[in-house]
Tab-separated table of C-alpha atoms in Angstrom:
chain	number	residue	atom	x	y	z
A	97	GLN	CA	-45.223	114.478	99.509
A	98	VAL	CA	-45.547	111.274	97.474
A	99	PHE	CA	-46.328	107.729	98.575
A	100	LEU	CA	-42.900	106.147	98.212
A	101	CYS	CA	-42.526	104.746	101.716
A	102	VAL	CA	-44.324	104.092	104.959
A	103	THR	CA	-43.246	103.911	108.586
A	104	SER	CA	-44.274	100.947	110.733
A	105	THR	CA	-43.560	100.091	114.367
A	106	LEU	CA	-42.727	96.414	114.875
A	107	SER	CA	-42.543	94.491	118.136
A	108	VAL	CA	-39.900	91.768	118.370
A	109	ALA	CA	-40.430	91.216	122.101
A	110	VAL	CA	-41.855	87.727	121.439
A	111	PHE	CA	-38.354	86.622	120.409
A	112	ARG	CA	-36.671	87.877	123.608
A	113	ASP	CA	-36.382	84.431	125.240
A	114	HIS	CA	-34.859	82.826	122.148
A	115	PHE	CA	-32.693	85.457	120.476
A	116	VAL	CA	-30.547	88.387	121.466
A	117	LEU	CA	-32.800	91.131	120.118
A	118	GLU	CA	-29.880	93.288	118.984
A	119	ASP	CA	-28.576	90.344	116.921
A	120	LEU	CA	-32.058	89.765	115.505
A	121	VAL	CA	-32.266	93.405	114.432
A	122	GLU	CA	-28.901	93.089	112.682
A	123	GLU	CA	-30.224	90.022	110.882
A	124	MET	CA	-33.327	91.973	109.878
A	125	LYS	CA	-31.135	94.739	108.468
A	126	LYS	CA	-29.176	92.236	106.378
A	127	GLN	CA	-32.429	90.611	105.251
A	128	SER	CA	-33.970	93.963	104.262
A	129	PRO	CA	-31.189	96.410	103.254
A	130	ALA	CA	-33.709	98.697	101.527
A	131	LEU	CA	-35.400	99.492	104.870
A	132	ASP	CA	-34.353	102.111	107.414
A	133	PHE	CA	-34.412	100.932	111.038
A	134	GLY	CA	-34.759	103.141	114.090
A	135	PRO	CA	-33.235	102.334	117.504
A	136	LEU	CA	-34.451	99.227	119.311
A	137	GLN	CA	-36.559	100.270	122.322
A	138	PRO	CA	-36.394	98.566	125.754
A	139	ASP	CA	-39.904	97.129	125.244
A	140	GLY	CA	-38.810	95.389	122.041
A	141	GLN	CA	-40.377	97.851	119.584
A	142	ILE	CA	-38.532	99.254	116.593
A	143	ALA	CA	-39.590	101.738	113.906
A	144	VAL	CA	-39.011	100.627	110.316
A	145	GLN	CA	-39.386	102.789	107.216
A	146	GLY	CA	-39.419	101.764	103.569
A	147	SER	CA	-41.531	100.608	100.651
A	148	PHE	CA	-44.562	98.342	101.046
A	149	PRO	CA	-42.960	95.392	99.169
A	150	ALA	CA	-39.873	95.557	101.411
A	151	LEU	CA	-42.030	95.719	104.554
A	152	ARG	CA	-44.062	92.734	103.365
A	153	GLU	CA	-40.857	90.728	102.864
A	154	LEU	CA	-39.682	91.643	106.359
A	155	ARG	CA	-43.046	90.647	107.795
A	156	GLU	CA	-42.823	87.240	106.101
A	157	PHE	CA	-39.285	86.819	107.461
A	158	LEU	CA	-40.471	87.524	111.029
A	159	LEU	CA	-43.504	85.268	110.650
A	160	ALA	CA	-41.192	82.438	109.575
A	161	LYS	CA	-39.073	83.126	112.659
A	162	ALA	CA	-42.183	83.066	114.865
A	163	LYS	CA	-43.304	79.734	113.400
A	164	SER	CA	-39.954	78.226	114.393
A	165	LEU	CA	-40.617	78.979	118.081
A	166	PRO	CA	-41.927	76.247	120.413
A	167	GLU	CA	-45.714	75.973	120.449
A	168	GLU	CA	-45.873	77.172	124.061
A	169	ASP	CA	-44.162	80.440	123.171
A	170	LYS	CA	-46.408	80.949	120.181
A	171	ARG	CA	-49.432	80.785	122.479
A	172	GLU	CA	-47.923	83.185	125.017
A	173	GLY	CA	-46.536	85.741	122.581
A	174	LYS	CA	-48.801	86.330	119.622
A	175	SER	CA	-47.210	87.946	116.609
A	176	HIS	CA	-48.369	91.338	115.328
A	177	HIS	CA	-49.927	89.487	112.384
A	178	GLN	CA	-52.040	87.318	114.685
A	179	ARG	CA	-53.061	90.206	116.960
A	180	LEU	CA	-54.321	92.201	113.988
A	181	ARG	CA	-56.351	89.268	112.759
A	182	ARG	CA	-57.904	88.757	116.220
A	183	LYS	CA	-58.697	92.465	116.524
A	184	LEU	CA	-60.398	92.473	113.124
A	185	GLN	CA	-62.440	89.377	113.995
A	186	GLU	CA	-63.594	90.874	117.291
A	187	HIS	CA	-64.434	94.157	115.566
A	188	ARG	CA	-67.068	92.523	113.354
A	189	GLY	CA	-68.254	89.803	115.720
A	190	ALA	CA	-66.544	87.069	113.740
A	191	ALA	CA	-66.984	84.561	116.533
A	192	GLU	CA	-70.531	83.986	115.341
A	193	ARG	CA	-69.337	83.312	111.780
A	194	ARG	CA	-66.034	81.529	112.380
A	195	ASN	CA	-67.318	78.203	111.018
A	196	SER	CA	-68.566	79.739	107.765
A	197	LEU	CA	-65.475	81.799	106.804
A	198	GLN	CA	-62.109	80.872	105.348
A	199	ASP	CA	-58.833	82.050	106.889
A	200	ALA	CA	-58.237	85.733	106.255
A	201	HIS	CA	-55.994	87.376	103.686
A	202	LEU	CA	-54.260	90.486	105.076
A	203	VAL	CA	-53.155	93.421	102.922
A	204	LEU	CA	-51.067	96.353	104.209
A	205	LEU	CA	-51.971	99.742	102.725
A	206	ASP	CA	-50.871	103.311	103.291
A	207	ALA	CA	-53.657	104.782	105.443
A	208	ASP	CA	-54.192	107.770	103.117
A	209	ILE	CA	-54.365	105.568	100.023
A	210	TYR	CA	-56.897	103.379	101.832
A	211	GLN	CA	-59.034	106.437	102.598
A	212	TYR	CA	-58.762	107.550	98.960
A	213	MET	CA	-59.834	104.096	97.733
A	214	ARG	CA	-62.758	104.028	100.158
A	215	SER	CA	-63.925	107.432	98.918
A	216	PHE	CA	-63.353	107.128	95.163
A	217	LEU	CA	-63.118	103.375	94.494
A	218	PRO	CA	-65.574	101.876	97.007
A	219	ARG	CA	-66.298	98.859	94.784
A	220	THR	CA	-62.725	97.732	95.371
A	221	PHE	CA	-63.868	96.680	98.838
A	222	GLN	CA	-67.091	95.023	97.691
A	223	ALA	CA	-67.216	91.416	96.502
A	224	LYS	CA	-69.850	88.701	96.553
A	225	ASP	CA	-69.592	86.274	99.478
A	226	VAL	CA	-66.561	88.147	100.842
A	227	VAL	CA	-66.246	90.054	104.137
A	228	ILE	CA	-63.749	92.937	104.005
A	229	SER	CA	-62.848	94.983	107.074
A	230	ALA	CA	-59.938	97.180	108.108
A	231	VAL	CA	-57.996	98.500	111.096
A	232	THR	CA	-55.814	101.604	110.883
A	233	ASP	CA	-52.745	101.948	113.096
A	234	GLY	CA	-50.827	105.163	112.436
A	235	ASP	CA	-49.730	105.360	108.800
A	236	ILE	CA	-50.784	101.787	107.981
A	237	THR	CA	-54.210	100.275	107.365
A	238	THR	CA	-54.455	96.484	107.522
A	239	VAL	CA	-57.274	95.169	105.341
A	240	CYS	CA	-58.724	91.757	106.190
A	241	ILE	CA	-60.413	89.765	103.387
A	242	GLN	CA	-62.419	86.623	104.208
A	243	GLY	CA	-64.450	84.488	101.836
A	244	ALA	CA	-67.111	81.873	102.495
A	245	ALA	CA	-65.801	78.471	103.583
A	246	SER	CA	-65.950	76.937	100.124
A	247	GLN	CA	-63.725	76.679	97.066
A	248	ALA	CA	-65.718	79.437	95.358
A	249	GLY	CA	-65.484	81.648	98.452
A	250	ALA	CA	-61.724	81.170	98.640
A	251	ALA	CA	-61.384	82.128	94.975
A	252	GLN	CA	-63.542	85.239	95.470
A	253	ALA	CA	-61.434	86.322	98.455
A	254	LEU	CA	-58.210	85.858	96.498
A	255	ARG	CA	-59.582	87.912	93.581
A	256	ALA	CA	-60.639	90.675	95.996
A	257	LYS	CA	-57.167	90.664	97.577
A	258	ARG	CA	-55.475	90.993	94.179
A	259	MET	CA	-57.825	93.790	93.128
A	260	ILE	CA	-57.064	95.766	96.305
A	261	GLU	CA	-53.309	95.232	95.913
A	262	ASN	CA	-53.299	96.170	92.199
A	263	SER	CA	-55.391	99.284	92.799
A	264	SER	CA	-53.136	100.458	95.619
A	265	VAL	CA	-50.014	99.979	93.471
A	266	GLU	CA	-51.532	102.049	90.647
A	267	LEU	CA	-52.622	104.794	93.046
A	268	GLN	CA	-49.142	104.967	94.592
A	269	LYS	CA	-47.851	105.943	91.148
A	270	ILE	CA	-50.232	108.862	90.588
A	271	LEU	CA	-51.254	110.228	93.996
A	272	ARG	CA	-49.569	112.879	96.071
A	273	LYS	CA	-50.364	114.469	99.420
A	274	GLU	CA	-50.184	118.129	100.335
A	275	ARG	CA	-50.313	119.097	104.021
A	276	ILE	CA	-51.698	122.426	105.178
A	277	CYS	CA	-50.209	123.051	108.610
A	278	LEU	CA	-52.480	124.791	111.130
A	279	LYS	CA	-50.016	124.900	114.031
A	280	GLY	CA	-49.471	128.395	115.358
A	281	HIS	CA	-52.846	129.598	114.094
A	282	GLY	CA	-55.591	130.641	116.476
A	283	GLY	CA	-58.854	128.743	116.753
A	284	GLY	CA	-60.717	131.221	114.566
A	285	GLU	CA	-58.112	131.092	111.805
A	286	ARG	CA	-58.008	127.280	111.864
A	287	GLN	CA	-61.779	127.211	111.519
A	288	ARG	CA	-61.587	129.641	108.610
A	289	TYR	CA	-59.076	127.415	106.804
A	290	GLN	CA	-61.270	124.367	107.352
A	291	GLN	CA	-64.390	126.137	106.095
A	292	LEU	CA	-62.531	127.465	103.060
A	293	CYS	CA	-61.241	123.988	102.205
A	294	GLU	CA	-64.752	122.572	102.515
A	295	ARG	CA	-66.039	125.205	100.075
A	296	LEU	CA	-63.217	124.526	97.608
A	297	LYS	CA	-63.963	120.816	97.786
A	298	GLY	CA	-67.039	121.471	95.629
A	299	ARG	CA	-64.778	122.818	92.853
A	300	HIS	CA	-62.289	119.972	93.229
A	301	PRO	CA	-64.361	116.843	93.903
A	302	GLU	CA	-61.463	114.599	92.865
A	303	VAL	CA	-59.394	115.715	95.891
A	304	LEU	CA	-59.768	113.867	99.193
A	305	LEU	CA	-59.863	116.228	102.173
A	306	LEU	CA	-58.625	114.830	105.503
A	307	PRO	CA	-59.028	117.420	108.306
A	308	TYR	CA	-57.183	117.062	111.619
A	309	ASP	CA	-56.753	119.359	114.631
A	310	THR	CA	-53.231	120.434	113.642
A	311	HIS	CA	-53.340	120.140	109.836
A	312	ILE	CA	-55.386	119.376	106.747
A	313	ASP	CA	-54.203	116.741	104.259
A	314	LEU	CA	-55.114	116.915	100.574
A	315	VAL	CA	-54.819	113.648	98.632
A	316	GLY	CA	-55.208	113.394	94.856
A	317	THR	CA	-53.366	113.456	91.567
A	318	CYS	CA	-50.618	116.053	91.121
A	319	ALA	CA	-52.828	118.201	88.869
A	320	ALA	CA	-55.847	118.000	91.192
A	321	VAL	CA	-53.895	118.842	94.358
A	322	PHE	CA	-52.033	121.661	92.593
A	323	GLY	CA	-55.323	123.181	91.397
A	324	PHE	CA	-56.790	122.989	94.901
A	325	THR	CA	-53.784	124.624	96.571
A	326	GLU	CA	-53.632	127.389	93.962
A	327	ASP	CA	-57.316	128.199	94.595
A	328	LEU	CA	-56.628	128.143	98.333
A	329	LYS	CA	-53.787	130.655	97.941
A	330	ARG	CA	-56.025	132.984	95.926
């Protein structure tokens, strides 16, 4: 499994009073032909799958649509973009620092690539006078970058954003994910697999191990993941 696409669930319910949602979805499909769209749900949610650049373009398209709504509707129906920003601010107590921080930059990352960067490239998320936090929702992690309320702080935040984006693009080219399914195995056998993977991790420190109840994900370069799985088979 390689990182060529991601699946995101979008809510277009905020547009219900101004557009026929089915027509809006058709417009979205024409705007983003490289994306695959699932069925529109009664609550206004729709699953979208495709590359990160295509999803970013679709997000910008929807944000432009949202900005065209009357101010009253914007207050009543916050966009997904705004809700994420508010959630991130609440998560780190940003209310106390709101006057000293610039507006946030948001970067969408594959959740597994984010975990890999946090484990092996932690300095990517460290910058002077910049606050970086993240919220993971399914397969997507939204990273929030805020600099001090000054010209220098804004420049630092923009540099941090570009570094995160460039690193994620490079990792998408070289990383792969292997999933070890534990469904159908008893509790004792699942525990044995997990313990064995933990022991093998010492031999393959360049592989990120992500254990879950139903499976174990291995994230790393093709060579590293292949070496780990071959040792696991033996």
